[in-house]
CSV table of N, CA and C and ligand atoms in Angstrom, one decimal:
chain,number,residue,atom,x,y,z
A,25,UNK,N,116.3,99.3,73.9
A,25,UNK,CA,115.1,98.8,73.6
A,25,UNK,C,114.1,99.9,73.8
A,26,UNK,N,113.3,100.1,72.9
A,26,UNK,CA,112.2,101.0,72.8
A,26,UNK,C,110.9,100.3,73.6
A,27,UNK,N,110.5,100.9,74.7
A,27,UNK,CA,109.5,100.3,75.5
A,27,UNK,C,108.2,101.0,75.3
A,28,UNK,N,107.1,100.4,75.1
A,28,UNK,CA,105.8,101.0,75.0
A,28,UNK,C,104.8,100.5,76.0
A,29,UNK,N,104.5,101.6,76.9
A,29,UNK,CA,103.6,101.1,77.8
A,29,UNK,C,102.7,102.2,78.5
A,30,UNK,N,101.6,102.0,78.9
A,30,UNK,CA,100.8,103.1,79.5
A,30,UNK,C,101.1,103.6,80.8
A,31,UNK,N,100.9,105.1,81.1
A,31,UNK,CA,101.0,105.6,82.4
A,31,UNK,C,99.6,105.7,83.0
A,32,UNK,N,99.9,105.8,84.3
A,32,UNK,CA,98.8,105.8,85.1
A,32,UNK,C,98.3,107.0,85.5
A,33,UNK,N,97.6,107.8,84.5
A,33,UNK,CA,97.0,109.1,84.9
A,33,UNK,C,95.5,108.9,84.5
A,34,UNK,N,94.7,109.5,85.5
A,34,UNK,CA,93.4,109.7,85.2
A,34,UNK,C,92.8,111.0,84.9
A,35,UNK,N,93.8,111.9,84.7
A,35,UNK,CA,93.4,113.2,84.4
A,35,UNK,C,92.7,113.4,83.0
A,36,UNK,N,91.5,114.0,82.9
A,36,UNK,CA,90.8,114.2,81.7
A,36,UNK,C,90.4,112.7,81.1
A,37,UNK,N,90.3,111.6,82.0
A,37,UNK,CA,89.8,110.5,81.2
A,37,UNK,C,88.3,110.5,81.5
A,38,UNK,N,87.8,109.9,80.5
A,38,UNK,CA,86.3,109.8,80.7
A,38,UNK,C,86.1,108.3,80.8
A,39,UNK,N,85.4,107.8,81.7
A,39,UNK,CA,85.5,106.2,81.9
A,39,UNK,C,84.0,105.8,82.2
A,40,UNK,N,83.6,105.0,81.6
A,40,UNK,CA,82.1,104.3,81.9
A,40,UNK,C,82.5,103.1,82.7
A,41,UNK,N,81.7,102.9,83.8
A,41,UNK,CA,81.7,101.7,84.6
A,41,UNK,C,80.4,101.0,84.3
A,42,UNK,N,80.4,99.7,83.9
A,42,UNK,CA,79.2,99.1,83.8
A,42,UNK,C,79.2,98.1,84.7
A,43,UNK,N,78.0,98.1,85.6
A,43,UNK,CA,77.9,97.1,86.9
A,43,UNK,C,76.6,96.6,86.8
A,44,UNK,N,76.6,95.3,87.4
A,44,UNK,CA,75.5,94.6,87.6
A,44,UNK,C,75.0,94.8,89.0
A,45,UNK,N,73.6,94.5,89.2
A,45,UNK,CA,73.1,94.8,90.6
A,45,UNK,C,73.0,93.3,91.3
A,46,UNK,N,72.9,92.5,90.6
A,46,UNK,CA,72.9,90.9,91.0
A,46,UNK,C,74.0,90.8,92.1
A,47,UNK,N,73.9,90.5,93.3
A,47,UNK,CA,74.8,90.4,94.3
A,47,UNK,C,75.4,91.6,94.5
A,48,UNK,N,74.3,92.7,95.0
A,48,UNK,CA,74.7,94.1,94.9
A,48,UNK,C,75.6,94.3,96.2
A,49,UNK,N,75.7,93.6,97.1
A,49,UNK,CA,76.6,93.9,98.3
A,49,UNK,C,78.1,93.7,97.8
A,50,UNK,N,78.3,92.9,96.8
A,50,UNK,CA,79.6,92.7,96.2
A,50,UNK,C,79.9,93.9,95.0
A,51,UNK,N,78.9,94.0,94.2
A,51,UNK,CA,78.9,94.9,93.2
A,51,UNK,C,79.4,96.3,93.6
A,52,UNK,N,78.5,96.8,94.6
A,52,UNK,CA,78.8,98.0,95.2
A,52,UNK,C,80.1,98.4,95.6
A,53,UNK,N,80.9,97.4,96.2
A,53,UNK,CA,82.2,97.4,96.7
A,53,UNK,C,83.1,97.6,95.6
A,54,UNK,N,82.8,96.7,94.4
A,54,UNK,CA,83.5,96.9,93.3
A,54,UNK,C,83.5,98.3,92.6
A,55,UNK,N,82.4,98.6,92.5
A,55,UNK,CA,82.2,100.3,92.0
A,55,UNK,C,82.9,101.3,92.8
A,56,UNK,N,82.9,101.0,94.0
A,56,UNK,CA,83.5,102.1,95.0
A,56,UNK,C,85.0,102.1,94.8
A,57,UNK,N,85.4,100.8,94.6
A,57,UNK,CA,87.0,100.4,94.3
A,57,UNK,C,87.4,101.3,93.2
A,58,UNK,N,86.6,100.9,92.0
A,58,UNK,CA,86.9,101.6,90.8
A,58,UNK,C,87.0,103.0,90.7
A,59,UNK,N,86.0,103.4,91.4
A,59,UNK,CA,85.8,105.0,91.5
A,59,UNK,C,86.9,105.6,92.2
A,60,UNK,N,87.2,105.1,93.4
A,60,UNK,CA,88.3,105.5,94.3
A,60,UNK,C,89.7,105.4,93.5
A,61,UNK,N,90.0,104.5,92.7
A,61,UNK,CA,91.2,104.3,91.9
A,61,UNK,C,91.2,105.3,91.0
A,62,UNK,N,90.1,105.7,90.3
A,62,UNK,CA,90.4,106.7,89.1
A,62,UNK,C,90.3,107.9,89.7
A,63,UNK,N,89.6,108.4,90.6
A,63,UNK,CA,89.7,109.7,91.4
A,63,UNK,C,91.1,109.9,92.0
A,64,UNK,N,91.5,108.9,92.5
A,64,UNK,CA,93.0,108.8,93.4
A,64,UNK,C,94.2,109.2,92.0
A,65,UNK,N,93.8,108.7,91.1
A,65,UNK,CA,94.7,108.9,89.9
A,65,UNK,C,94.4,110.2,89.1
A,66,UNK,N,93.5,110.9,89.7
A,66,UNK,CA,93.3,112.2,88.9
A,66,UNK,C,92.2,112.5,88.0
A,67,UNK,N,91.4,111.5,87.9
A,67,UNK,CA,90.0,111.6,87.2
A,67,UNK,C,89.0,112.4,87.9
A,68,UNK,N,88.2,113.0,87.2
A,68,UNK,CA,87.2,114.0,88.0
A,68,UNK,C,86.0,113.1,88.1
A,69,UNK,N,85.3,113.3,89.3
A,69,UNK,CA,84.3,112.5,89.7
A,69,UNK,C,83.0,112.6,88.5
A,70,UNK,N,83.0,113.9,88.1
A,70,UNK,CA,81.9,114.2,87.1
A,70,UNK,C,82.2,113.6,85.9
A,71,UNK,N,83.5,113.1,85.6
A,71,UNK,CA,83.9,112.4,84.3
A,71,UNK,C,83.6,111.0,84.2
A,72,UNK,N,83.1,110.4,85.3
A,72,UNK,CA,82.8,109.1,85.3
A,72,UNK,C,81.4,108.7,85.3
A,73,UNK,N,80.9,107.8,84.6
A,73,UNK,CA,79.7,107.4,84.4
A,73,UNK,C,79.5,105.9,84.8
A,74,UNK,N,78.4,106.0,85.7
A,74,UNK,CA,78.0,104.4,86.2
A,74,UNK,C,76.7,104.0,85.4
A,75,UNK,N,76.7,102.9,84.8
A,75,UNK,CA,75.8,102.3,84.0
A,75,UNK,C,75.3,101.0,84.7
A,76,UNK,N,74.3,101.0,85.2
A,76,UNK,CA,73.9,99.8,86.0
A,76,UNK,C,72.7,99.0,85.2
A,77,UNK,N,73.0,97.6,85.4
A,77,UNK,CA,72.3,96.7,84.6
A,77,UNK,C,71.8,95.5,85.7
A,78,UNK,N,70.7,94.8,85.3
A,78,UNK,CA,70.2,93.8,86.5
A,78,UNK,C,71.1,92.6,86.7
A,79,UNK,N,71.7,92.1,85.8
A,79,UNK,CA,72.7,91.0,86.1
A,79,UNK,C,73.8,91.1,85.3
A,80,UNK,N,74.8,90.0,85.5
A,80,UNK,CA,76.1,90.1,84.7
A,80,UNK,C,75.8,89.7,83.3
A,81,UNK,N,74.7,89.0,83.0
A,81,UNK,CA,74.4,88.6,81.5
A,81,UNK,C,74.2,90.0,80.7
A,82,UNK,N,73.6,90.8,81.3
A,82,UNK,CA,73.4,92.1,80.8
A,82,UNK,C,74.5,93.0,80.5
A,83,UNK,N,75.8,92.6,81.1
A,83,UNK,CA,76.8,93.6,81.0
A,83,UNK,C,77.3,93.6,79.5
A,84,UNK,N,77.7,92.8,78.7
A,84,UNK,CA,78.2,93.0,77.5
A,84,UNK,C,77.3,93.9,76.5
A,85,UNK,N,76.2,93.7,76.5
A,85,UNK,CA,75.3,94.4,75.7
A,85,UNK,C,75.4,96.2,76.0
A,86,UNK,N,75.4,96.3,77.3
A,86,UNK,CA,75.4,97.6,77.9
A,86,UNK,C,76.9,98.3,77.7
A,87,UNK,N,77.8,97.4,78.0
A,87,UNK,CA,79.3,97.8,77.5
A,87,UNK,C,79.3,98.4,76.0
A,88,UNK,N,78.8,97.5,75.2
A,88,UNK,CA,78.7,97.6,73.8
A,88,UNK,C,78.1,99.1,73.5
A,89,UNK,N,77.1,99.4,74.1
A,89,UNK,CA,76.4,100.6,73.8
A,89,UNK,C,77.3,101.8,74.2
A,90,UNK,N,78.0,101.7,75.5
A,90,UNK,CA,78.8,102.6,75.9
A,90,UNK,C,80.1,102.8,74.9
A,91,UNK,N,80.7,101.8,74.3
A,91,UNK,CA,81.7,101.9,73.3
A,91,UNK,C,81.0,102.6,72.2
A,92,UNK,N,79.9,102.2,71.8
A,92,UNK,CA,79.5,102.7,70.6
A,92,UNK,C,79.1,104.3,70.8
A,93,UNK,N,79.0,104.7,71.8
A,93,UNK,CA,78.4,106.1,72.1
A,93,UNK,C,79.5,107.1,71.9
A,94,UNK,N,80.7,106.6,71.7
A,94,UNK,CA,82.0,107.5,71.4
A,94,UNK,C,82.2,108.5,72.6
A,95,UNK,N,81.6,108.3,73.7
A,95,UNK,CA,81.5,109.4,74.9
A,95,UNK,C,82.9,109.1,76.0
A,96,UNK,N,83.5,107.7,75.8
A,96,UNK,CA,84.3,107.3,76.8
A,96,UNK,C,85.7,107.0,76.2
A,97,UNK,N,86.5,107.0,77.1
A,97,UNK,CA,88.0,106.6,76.8
A,97,UNK,C,88.2,105.2,77.2
A,98,UNK,N,87.3,104.5,78.0
A,98,UNK,CA,87.5,103.1,78.4
A,98,UNK,C,86.2,102.8,79.1
A,99,UNK,N,85.9,101.6,79.1
A,99,UNK,CA,84.6,100.9,79.6
A,99,UNK,C,85.3,99.8,80.7
A,100,UNK,N,84.9,99.9,81.8
A,100,UNK,CA,85.1,99.0,82.9
A,100,UNK,C,83.9,98.2,83.3
A,101,UNK,N,84.1,96.8,83.2
A,101,UNK,CA,82.8,96.0,83.4
A,101,UNK,C,83.1,95.4,84.8
A,102,UNK,N,82.0,95.5,85.7
A,102,UNK,CA,82.1,95.0,87.0
A,102,UNK,C,80.7,94.1,87.4
A,103,UNK,N,81.0,93.0,88.0
A,103,UNK,CA,79.9,92.2,88.4
A,103,UNK,C,80.2,91.0,89.3
A,104,UNK,N,79.4,90.2,89.9
A,104,UNK,CA,79.7,89.1,90.6
A,104,UNK,C,78.8,88.0,90.4
A,105,UNK,N,79.6,86.9,90.0
A,105,UNK,CA,78.8,85.6,89.7
A,105,UNK,C,79.3,84.6,90.7
A,106,UNK,N,78.4,84.1,91.5
A,106,UNK,CA,78.7,83.2,92.6
A,106,UNK,C,78.1,82.2,92.4
A,107,UNK,N,79.0,80.7,92.5
A,107,UNK,CA,78.5,79.6,92.2
A,107,UNK,C,77.3,79.1,93.1
A,108,UNK,N,76.3,78.5,92.4
A,108,UNK,CA,75.2,78.0,93.0
A,108,UNK,C,75.1,76.6,93.0
A,109,UNK,N,73.9,75.9,93.2
A,109,UNK,CA,73.9,74.5,93.2
A,109,UNK,C,73.8,73.9,91.8
A,110,UNK,N,73.6,74.9,90.8
A,110,UNK,CA,73.4,74.1,89.6
A,110,UNK,C,74.6,74.5,88.5
A,111,UNK,N,74.5,73.9,87.3
A,111,UNK,CA,75.5,74.3,86.4
A,111,UNK,C,75.3,75.8,85.7
A,112,UNK,N,74.2,76.3,86.2
A,112,UNK,CA,74.0,78.0,85.8
A,112,UNK,C,75.1,78.7,85.8
A,113,UNK,N,75.9,78.6,86.9
A,113,UNK,CA,77.1,79.4,87.1
A,113,UNK,C,78.0,79.4,85.9
A,114,UNK,N,78.4,78.0,85.5
A,114,UNK,CA,79.4,77.9,84.7
A,114,UNK,C,78.9,78.6,83.1
A,115,UNK,N,77.5,78.3,83.1
A,115,UNK,CA,77.0,78.9,81.6
A,115,UNK,C,77.1,80.4,81.5
A,116,UNK,N,76.6,80.9,82.9
A,116,UNK,CA,76.6,82.3,83.0
A,116,UNK,C,78.0,83.1,82.7
A,117,UNK,N,79.0,82.4,83.5
A,117,UNK,CA,80.3,83.0,83.8
A,117,UNK,C,80.8,82.8,82.4
A,118,UNK,N,80.7,81.9,81.7
A,118,UNK,CA,81.2,81.7,80.3
A,118,UNK,C,80.6,82.6,79.3
A,119,UNK,N,79.3,82.8,79.3
A,119,UNK,CA,78.6,83.7,78.6
A,119,UNK,C,79.2,85.2,78.6
A,120,UNK,N,79.2,85.6,79.9
A,120,UNK,CA,79.7,86.9,80.1
A,120,UNK,C,81.0,87.1,79.8
A,121,UNK,N,82.1,86.2,80.1
A,121,UNK,CA,83.4,86.3,79.9
A,121,UNK,C,83.6,86.3,78.4
A,122,UNK,N,82.8,85.4,77.6
A,122,UNK,CA,83.3,85.5,76.1
A,122,UNK,C,82.5,87.0,75.6
A,123,UNK,N,81.3,87.3,76.0
A,123,UNK,CA,81.0,88.7,75.5
A,123,UNK,C,81.6,89.7,75.8
A,124,UNK,N,82.2,89.8,77.0
A,124,UNK,CA,83.0,90.9,77.3
A,124,UNK,C,84.4,90.7,76.4
A,125,UNK,N,84.9,89.7,76.4
A,125,UNK,CA,86.1,89.5,75.7
A,125,UNK,C,86.0,89.7,74.1
A,126,UNK,N,84.9,89.3,73.5
A,126,UNK,CA,84.7,89.6,71.9
A,126,UNK,C,84.5,91.0,71.7
A,127,UNK,N,83.9,91.8,72.8
A,127,UNK,CA,83.8,93.3,72.5
A,127,UNK,C,85.2,93.8,72.9
A,128,UNK,N,85.9,93.6,73.7
A,128,UNK,CA,87.3,94.0,74.0
A,128,UNK,C,88.4,93.9,72.8
A,129,UNK,N,88.1,92.8,72.1
A,129,UNK,CA,89.0,92.4,71.1
A,129,UNK,C,88.8,93.4,69.7
A,130,UNK,N,87.5,93.8,69.5
A,130,UNK,CA,87.2,94.6,68.5
A,130,UNK,C,87.0,96.0,68.9
A,131,UNK,N,86.8,96.4,70.2
A,131,UNK,CA,86.4,97.8,70.6
A,131,UNK,C,87.8,98.8,70.4
A,132,UNK,N,87.4,100.1,69.8
A,132,UNK,CA,88.5,101.0,69.5
A,132,UNK,C,89.0,101.5,70.9
A,133,UNK,N,88.2,101.3,71.9
A,133,UNK,CA,88.6,101.8,73.2
A,133,UNK,C,88.9,100.6,74.2
A,134,UNK,N,89.6,100.7,75.2
A,134,UNK,CA,89.7,99.7,76.1
A,134,UNK,C,88.4,99.1,76.8
A,135,UNK,N,88.3,97.6,76.9
A,135,UNK,CA,87.0,97.3,77.7
A,135,UNK,C,87.6,96.4,78.6
A,136,UNK,N,87.6,96.5,79.9
A,136,UNK,CA,88.2,95.8,81.0
A,136,UNK,C,87.4,94.9,81.7
A,137,UNK,N,87.7,93.8,81.8
A,137,UNK,CA,87.1,92.8,82.7
A,137,UNK,C,87.3,92.8,84.1
A,138,UNK,N,86.2,93.1,85.0
A,138,UNK,CA,86.4,93.2,86.4
A,138,UNK,C,85.2,92.5,87.0
A,139,UNK,N,84.8,91.2,86.4
A,139,UNK,CA,83.8,90.4,86.9
A,139,UNK,C,84.3,89.5,87.9
A,140,UNK,N,83.8,89.4,89.0
A,140,UNK,CA,84.3,88.4,90.1
A,140,UNK,C,83.5,87.0,89.8
A,141,UNK,N,84.3,86.2,89.6
A,141,UNK,CA,83.4,84.8,89.6
A,141,UNK,C,84.1,84.0,90.8
A,142,UNK,N,83.2,83.5,91.6
A,142,UNK,CA,83.6,83.1,92.9
A,142,UNK,C,83.0,81.8,93.4
A,143,UNK,N,83.4,80.9,94.1
A,143,UNK,CA,82.9,79.8,94.6
A,143,UNK,C,81.7,79.9,95.6
A,144,UNK,N,82.0,80.9,96.4
A,144,UNK,CA,81.0,81.4,97.5
A,144,UNK,C,81.1,82.8,97.9
A,145,UNK,N,80.3,83.2,98.8
A,145,UNK,CA,80.2,84.6,99.1
A,145,UNK,C,81.4,85.1,99.8
A,146,UNK,N,82.0,84.4,100.7
A,146,UNK,CA,83.1,84.4,101.4
A,146,UNK,C,84.4,84.8,100.1
A,147,UNK,N,84.5,83.9,99.3
A,147,UNK,CA,85.6,84.3,98.4
A,147,UNK,C,85.2,85.7,97.5
A,148,UNK,N,84.0,85.8,97.1
A,148,UNK,CA,83.7,87.1,96.4
A,148,UNK,C,83.8,88.1,97.4
A,149,UNK,N,83.5,88.1,98.6
A,149,UNK,CA,83.9,89.3,99.4
A,149,UNK,C,85.2,89.6,99.5
A,150,UNK,N,85.9,88.6,99.6
A,150,UNK,CA,87.7,88.6,99.8
A,150,UNK,C,88.0,89.6,98.5
A,151,UNK,N,87.6,89.3,97.3
A,151,UNK,CA,87.9,90.2,96.1
A,151,UNK,C,87.3,91.3,96.0
A,152,UNK,N,86.5,91.8,96.9
A,152,UNK,CA,85.6,93.0,96.7
A,152,UNK,C,86.0,93.9,97.8
A,153,UNK,N,87.3,94.0,98.0
A,153,UNK,CA,87.7,94.9,99.2
A,153,UNK,C,88.1,94.1,100.5
A,154,UNK,N,88.1,93.0,100.3
A,154,UNK,CA,88.5,92.0,101.6
A,154,UNK,C,89.9,91.8,101.3
A,155,UNK,N,90.3,90.6,102.1
A,155,UNK,CA,91.9,90.2,102.1
A,155,UNK,C,92.5,89.8,100.8
A,156,UNK,N,91.6,89.8,99.6
A,156,UNK,CA,92.4,89.6,98.3
A,156,UNK,C,92.2,90.9,97.5
A,157,UNK,N,92.2,92.0,98.1
A,157,UNK,CA,92.2,93.1,97.3
A,157,UNK,C,90.8,93.6,96.9
A,158,UNK,N,90.8,94.4,95.8
A,158,UNK,CA,89.4,94.8,95.2
A,158,UNK,C,89.5,94.7,93.7
A,159,UNK,N,88.8,93.8,93.1
A,159,UNK,CA,88.8,93.5,91.5
A,159,UNK,C,88.3,94.9,91.0
A,160,UNK,N,87.4,95.7,91.4
A,160,UNK,CA,87.0,96.9,91.0
A,160,UNK,C,88.1,97.9,90.8
A,161,UNK,N,89.0,98.0,91.8
A,161,UNK,CA,90.0,99.1,91.7
A,161,UNK,C,91.2,98.4,90.6
A,162,UNK,N,91.4,97.1,90.7
A,162,UNK,CA,92.4,96.7,89.6
A,162,UNK,C,92.0,96.8,88.4
A,163,UNK,N,90.7,96.6,88.1
A,163,UNK,CA,90.1,96.8,86.7
A,163,UNK,C,90.3,98.3,86.3
A,164,UNK,N,90.1,99.1,87.2
A,164,UNK,CA,90.2,100.5,86.9
A,164,UNK,C,91.7,100.9,86.6
A,165,UNK,N,92.6,100.3,87.4
A,165,UNK,CA,93.9,100.8,87.1
A,165,UNK,C,94.3,100.0,85.7
A,166,UNK,N,93.7,99.0,85.4
A,166,UNK,CA,94.2,98.3,84.0
A,166,UNK,C,93.7,99.3,83.0
A,167,UNK,N,92.3,99.9,83.3
A,167,UNK,CA,91.8,100.9,82.2
A,167,UNK,C,92.7,102.0,82.3
A,168,UNK,N,93.1,102.7,83.1
A,168,UNK,CA,94.0,103.8,83.0
A,168,UNK,C,95.2,103.5,82.2
A,169,UNK,N,95.8,102.3,82.5
A,169,UNK,CA,97.0,102.1,81.7
A,169,UNK,C,96.6,101.8,80.4
A,170,UNK,N,95.6,101.1,79.9
A,170,UNK,CA,95.2,100.9,78.4
A,170,UNK,C,94.8,102.1,77.7
A,171,UNK,N,94.2,103.0,78.5
A,171,UNK,CA,93.9,104.2,77.7
A,171,UNK,C,94.9,104.9,77.4
A,172,UNK,N,96.2,105.0,78.1
A,172,UNK,CA,97.2,105.7,77.8
A,172,UNK,C,97.9,105.1,76.7
A,173,UNK,N,98.1,103.7,76.8
A,173,UNK,CA,98.6,102.9,75.7
A,173,UNK,C,98.0,102.8,74.4
A,174,UNK,N,96.7,103.1,74.4
A,174,UNK,CA,95.8,103.1,73.4
A,174,UNK,C,96.0,104.3,72.5
A,175,UNK,N,96.7,105.5,73.3
A,175,UNK,CA,97.0,106.8,72.4
A,175,UNK,C,98.2,106.7,71.8
A,176,UNK,N,99.2,105.7,72.1
A,176,UNK,CA,100.5,105.7,71.7
A,176,UNK,C,100.7,104.7,70.4
A,177,UNK,N,101.7,104.9,69.5
A,177,UNK,CA,102.0,104.1,68.5
A,177,UNK,C,102.7,103.0,69.0
A,178,UNK,N,102.4,101.8,68.5
A,178,UNK,CA,103.2,100.6,69.0
A,178,UNK,C,104.7,100.6,68.5
B,17,INI,N1,73.6,87.3,87.6
B,17,INI,C1,74.8,87.8,88.3
B,17,INI,O1,75.2,88.9,88.0
B,17,INI,N2,75.5,87.0,89.3
B,17,INI,C2,74.8,85.7,89.5
B,17,INI,O2,75.6,85.0,90.2
B,17,INI,C3,73.8,85.3,88.9
B,17,INI,N3,73.2,84.1,89.1
B,17,INI,O3,73.7,83.3,89.9
B,17,INI,O4,72.1,83.5,88.7
B,17,INI,C4,73.1,86.2,87.7
B,17,INI,N4,71.9,85.8,87.3
B,17,INI,C5,71.1,86.9,86.5
B,17,INI,C6,71.5,87.1,85.0
B,17,INI,O5,72.9,87.7,85.0
B,17,INI,C7,70.6,87.6,84.3
B,17,INI,O6,70.4,89.0,84.7
B,17,INI,C8,69.3,87.0,84.0
B,17,INI,O7,69.5,85.8,83.8
B,17,INI,C9,68.3,87.9,83.1
B,17,INI,O8,69.0,87.8,81.7
């Protein structure tokens, strides 16, 4: 069987990381996780661009601009949406997820979802370098695999 899958190399890869500042203590850990993953896999730190936006709601629009710039091989979207007392969480999480998904489905380059949606701060911390790993690192790994796959014929 012919198998088509991406390799995990960061060499010569130009990656945009779009991260929100809301819940900064979580987002900064996600960004560091993504950066660490990309550099450990051979990406040059100078080839990485961090685009910061106020909140997760702003991520899809900024990611779209990064895609349209033609400067990057992939865009990694990072943010943290933590459940509050209202239904705001559900609306925001759904809007951001749909926004990133619709961009990912039409983008010529991989757009990766690394937004943590958590019940509380503890759960978010666990997923941002705590006991449940680091979603930023995971998203960056996905970006590397999908960049390589994107360059292959199916
Ligand atoms: N933005 C987040 O990234 N995470 C949140 O948990 C959050 N909450 O809970 O309100 C949040 N709100 C801000 C939102 O993303 C926009 O920045 C704001 O509505 C302006 O458009």
